[in-house]
Coordinates of C-alpha atoms in Angstrom, one line a residue:
X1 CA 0.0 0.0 0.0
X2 CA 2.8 2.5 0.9
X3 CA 4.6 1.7 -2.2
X4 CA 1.0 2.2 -4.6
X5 CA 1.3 6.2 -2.5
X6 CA 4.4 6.5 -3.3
X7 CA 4.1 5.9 -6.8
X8 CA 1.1 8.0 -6.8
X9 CA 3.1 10.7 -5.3
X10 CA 6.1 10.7 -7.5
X11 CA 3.7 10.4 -10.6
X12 CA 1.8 13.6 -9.3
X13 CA 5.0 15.5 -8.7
X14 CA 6.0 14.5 -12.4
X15 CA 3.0 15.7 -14.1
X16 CA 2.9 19.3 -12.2
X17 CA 6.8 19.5 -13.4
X18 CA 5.7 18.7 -17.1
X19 CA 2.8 21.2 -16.5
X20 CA 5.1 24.1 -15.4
X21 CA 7.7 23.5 -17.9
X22 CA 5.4 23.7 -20.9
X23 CA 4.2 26.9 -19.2
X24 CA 7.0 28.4 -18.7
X25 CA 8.2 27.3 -22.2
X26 CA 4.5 29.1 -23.6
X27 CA 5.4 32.3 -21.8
X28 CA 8.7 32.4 -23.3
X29 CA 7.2 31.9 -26.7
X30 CA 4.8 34.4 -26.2
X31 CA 7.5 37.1 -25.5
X32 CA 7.8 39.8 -28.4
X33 CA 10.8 40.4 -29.1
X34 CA 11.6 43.9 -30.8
X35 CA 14.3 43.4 -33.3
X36 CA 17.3 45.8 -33.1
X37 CA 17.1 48.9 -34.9
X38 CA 18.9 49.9 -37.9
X39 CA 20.4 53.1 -38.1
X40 CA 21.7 53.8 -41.9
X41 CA 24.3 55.6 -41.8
X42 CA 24.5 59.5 -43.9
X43 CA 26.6 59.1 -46.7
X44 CA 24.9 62.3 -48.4
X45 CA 27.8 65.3 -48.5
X46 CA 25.3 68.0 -47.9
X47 CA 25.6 71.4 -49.2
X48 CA 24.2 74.8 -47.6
X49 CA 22.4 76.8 -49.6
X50 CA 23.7 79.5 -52.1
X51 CA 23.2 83.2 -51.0
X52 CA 23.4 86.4 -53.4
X53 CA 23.2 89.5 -52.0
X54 CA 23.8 93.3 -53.4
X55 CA 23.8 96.3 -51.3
X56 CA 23.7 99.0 -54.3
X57 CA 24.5 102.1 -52.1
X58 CA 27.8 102.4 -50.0
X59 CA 29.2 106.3 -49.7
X60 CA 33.4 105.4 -49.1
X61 CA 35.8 107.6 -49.3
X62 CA 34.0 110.9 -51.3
X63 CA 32.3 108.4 -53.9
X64 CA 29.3 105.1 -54.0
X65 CA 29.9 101.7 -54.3
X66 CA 27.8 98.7 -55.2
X67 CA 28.8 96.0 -52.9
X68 CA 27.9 92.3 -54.6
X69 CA 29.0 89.0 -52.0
X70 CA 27.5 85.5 -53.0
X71 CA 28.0 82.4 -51.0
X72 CA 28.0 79.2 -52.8
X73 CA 29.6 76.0 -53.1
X74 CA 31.1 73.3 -55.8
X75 CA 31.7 69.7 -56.2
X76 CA 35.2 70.3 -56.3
X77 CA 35.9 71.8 -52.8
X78 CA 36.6 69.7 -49.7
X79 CA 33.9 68.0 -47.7
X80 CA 34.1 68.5 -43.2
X81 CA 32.3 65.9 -41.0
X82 CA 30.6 67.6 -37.7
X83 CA 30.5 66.0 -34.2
X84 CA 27.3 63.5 -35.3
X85 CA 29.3 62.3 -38.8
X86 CA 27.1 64.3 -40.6
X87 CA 29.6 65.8 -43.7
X88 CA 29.0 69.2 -45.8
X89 CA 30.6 70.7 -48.7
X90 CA 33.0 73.7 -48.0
X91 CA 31.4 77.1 -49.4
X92 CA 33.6 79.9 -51.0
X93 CA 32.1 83.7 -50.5
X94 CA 32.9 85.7 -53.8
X95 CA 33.1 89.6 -52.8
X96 CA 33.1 92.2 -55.7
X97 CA 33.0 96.0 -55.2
X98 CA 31.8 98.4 -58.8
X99 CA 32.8 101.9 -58.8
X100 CA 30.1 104.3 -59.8
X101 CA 31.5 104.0 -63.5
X102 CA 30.5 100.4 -63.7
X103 CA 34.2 99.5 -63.4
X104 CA 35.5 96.6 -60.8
X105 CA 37.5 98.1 -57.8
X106 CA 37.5 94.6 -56.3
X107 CA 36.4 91.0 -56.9
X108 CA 38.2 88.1 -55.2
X109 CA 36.9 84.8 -53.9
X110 CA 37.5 83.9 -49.8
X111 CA 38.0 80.4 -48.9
X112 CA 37.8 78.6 -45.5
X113 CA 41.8 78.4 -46.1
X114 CA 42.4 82.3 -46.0
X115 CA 41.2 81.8 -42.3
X116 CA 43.1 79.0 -41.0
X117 CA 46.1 80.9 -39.6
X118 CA 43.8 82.6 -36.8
X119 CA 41.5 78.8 -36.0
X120 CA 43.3 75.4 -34.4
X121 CA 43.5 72.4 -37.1
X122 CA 40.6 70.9 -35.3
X123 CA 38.1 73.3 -35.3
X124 CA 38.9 73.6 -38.9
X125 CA 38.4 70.2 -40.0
X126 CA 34.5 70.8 -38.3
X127 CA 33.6 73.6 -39.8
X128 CA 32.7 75.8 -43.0
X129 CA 33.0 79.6 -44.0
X130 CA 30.1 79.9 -43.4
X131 CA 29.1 83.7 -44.9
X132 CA 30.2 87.4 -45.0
X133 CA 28.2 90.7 -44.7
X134 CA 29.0 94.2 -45.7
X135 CA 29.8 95.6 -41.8
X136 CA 30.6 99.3 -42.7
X137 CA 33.4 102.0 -43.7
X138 CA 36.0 103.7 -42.2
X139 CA 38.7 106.6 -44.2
X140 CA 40.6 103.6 -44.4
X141 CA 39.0 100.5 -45.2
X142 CA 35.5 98.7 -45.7
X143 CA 34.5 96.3 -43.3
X144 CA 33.0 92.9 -43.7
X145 CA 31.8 90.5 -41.0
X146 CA 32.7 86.8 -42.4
X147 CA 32.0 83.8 -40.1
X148 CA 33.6 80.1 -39.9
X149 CA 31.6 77.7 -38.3
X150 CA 29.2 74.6 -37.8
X151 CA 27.2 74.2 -41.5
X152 CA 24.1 72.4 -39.2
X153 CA 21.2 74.9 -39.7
X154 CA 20.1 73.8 -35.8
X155 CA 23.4 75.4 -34.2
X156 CA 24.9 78.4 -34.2
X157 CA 28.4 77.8 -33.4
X158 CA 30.9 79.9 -35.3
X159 CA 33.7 82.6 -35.1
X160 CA 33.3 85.7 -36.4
X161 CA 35.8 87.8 -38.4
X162 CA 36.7 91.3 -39.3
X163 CA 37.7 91.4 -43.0
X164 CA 38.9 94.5 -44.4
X165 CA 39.4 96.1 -47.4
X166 CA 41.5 98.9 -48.0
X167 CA 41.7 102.0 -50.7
X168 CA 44.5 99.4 -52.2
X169 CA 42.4 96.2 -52.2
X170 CA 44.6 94.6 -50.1
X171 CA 42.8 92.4 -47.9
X172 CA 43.3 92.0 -43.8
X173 CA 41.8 89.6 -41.7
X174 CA 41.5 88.9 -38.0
X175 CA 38.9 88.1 -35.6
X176 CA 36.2 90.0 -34.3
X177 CA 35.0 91.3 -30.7
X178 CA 31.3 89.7 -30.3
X179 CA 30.2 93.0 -30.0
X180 CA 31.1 93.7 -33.7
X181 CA 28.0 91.2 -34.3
X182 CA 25.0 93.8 -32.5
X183 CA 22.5 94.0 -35.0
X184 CA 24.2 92.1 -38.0
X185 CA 23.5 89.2 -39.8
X186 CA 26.3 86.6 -40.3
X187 CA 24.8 85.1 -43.6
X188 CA 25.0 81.3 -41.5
X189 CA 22.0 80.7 -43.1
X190 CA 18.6 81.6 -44.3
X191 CA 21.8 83.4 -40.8
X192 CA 47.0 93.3 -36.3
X193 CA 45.7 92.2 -39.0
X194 CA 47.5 89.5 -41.2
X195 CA 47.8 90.8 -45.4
X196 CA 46.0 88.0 -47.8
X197 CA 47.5 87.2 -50.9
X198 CA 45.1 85.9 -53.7
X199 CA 45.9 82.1 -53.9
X200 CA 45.8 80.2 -56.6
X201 CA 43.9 76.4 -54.9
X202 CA 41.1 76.9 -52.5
X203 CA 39.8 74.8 -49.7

């Protein structure tokens, strides 16, 4: 008789085993498991967008001006990658100042390269020229406000520069006090002083 409850016993423990492995088994099966999410990576070299401006009025030095400056950017100029790998096309800004005559009294094209004595190689290899606006006159010179900086839209990380022009054409360059930016627009986007020599490669 003991041995028929012991067998009874063991059986019944067997069966409730069976019965909580299979459950446990159904609960596993019944887990959803999210698969991992794939995150293509950007291999577009994005490009900001071209800006032509004209300011058709500037009194310097006992006559007027037309100031033209156009930001835009070719296939052949050297690509950055930002803090997120996103990479952009480096622009070039083309300045050119008409007499009243119709005659050129200066057109040359700035590239990111004409800044890179006055940034570290780092900062550099982040960032774009990003734009330049007409800032002014003095007896001596006219005065431009050019930026280098992030090419994202969302930020508005850059360094700003005071780029002059003198009754020569020779060009200076060095970096600007933030209070040189009050109430000027830095052309980012739809946003003693070193001599330049024109070069012949751009960056």
């Amino acid at each position: 008789m003991k041995r028929i409850i012991c067998f009874a016993f063991c059986a019944m423990i067997g069966v409730c085993f069976t019965a909580c492995k299979k459950d446990k088994q159904n609960a596993l099966n019944n887990i959803i498991v999210k698969p991992k999410e794939v995150v293509e990576p950007d291999t577009v070299v994005h490009k900001m967008g071209e800006i032509d401006t004209t300011i058709d009025t500037v009194k310097w030095v006992g006559s007027t001006y037309k100031v033209k400056v156009k930001r835009y950017t070719n296939d052949s100029l050297t690509v950055v990658t930002d803090d997120n790998g996103k990479r952009f096309r480096n622009n070039l800004i083309k300045v050119v100042i008409v007499r009243k005559d119709g005659s050129e009294f200066f057109n040359k094209v700035f590239s990111k390269k004409m800044f890179e004595n006055l940034l570290d190689e780092d900062f550099l290899s982040k960032n774009v020229l990003l734009g330049m606006v007409f800032n002014g006159s003095d007896e001596d010179c006219l005065h431009f406000l050019g930026s280098v900086g992030k090419p994202d839209i969302l930020t508005e990380e850059f360094v700003p520069f005071d780029v002059t022009i003198s009754r020569m054409g020779d060009v200076g360059i060095k970096k600007a006090p933030l209070d040189k930016l009050d109430g000027v627009e830095t052309n980012g986007d739809d946003k003693d002083a070193p001599r330049v020599e024109q070069e012949d490669g751009v960056e």
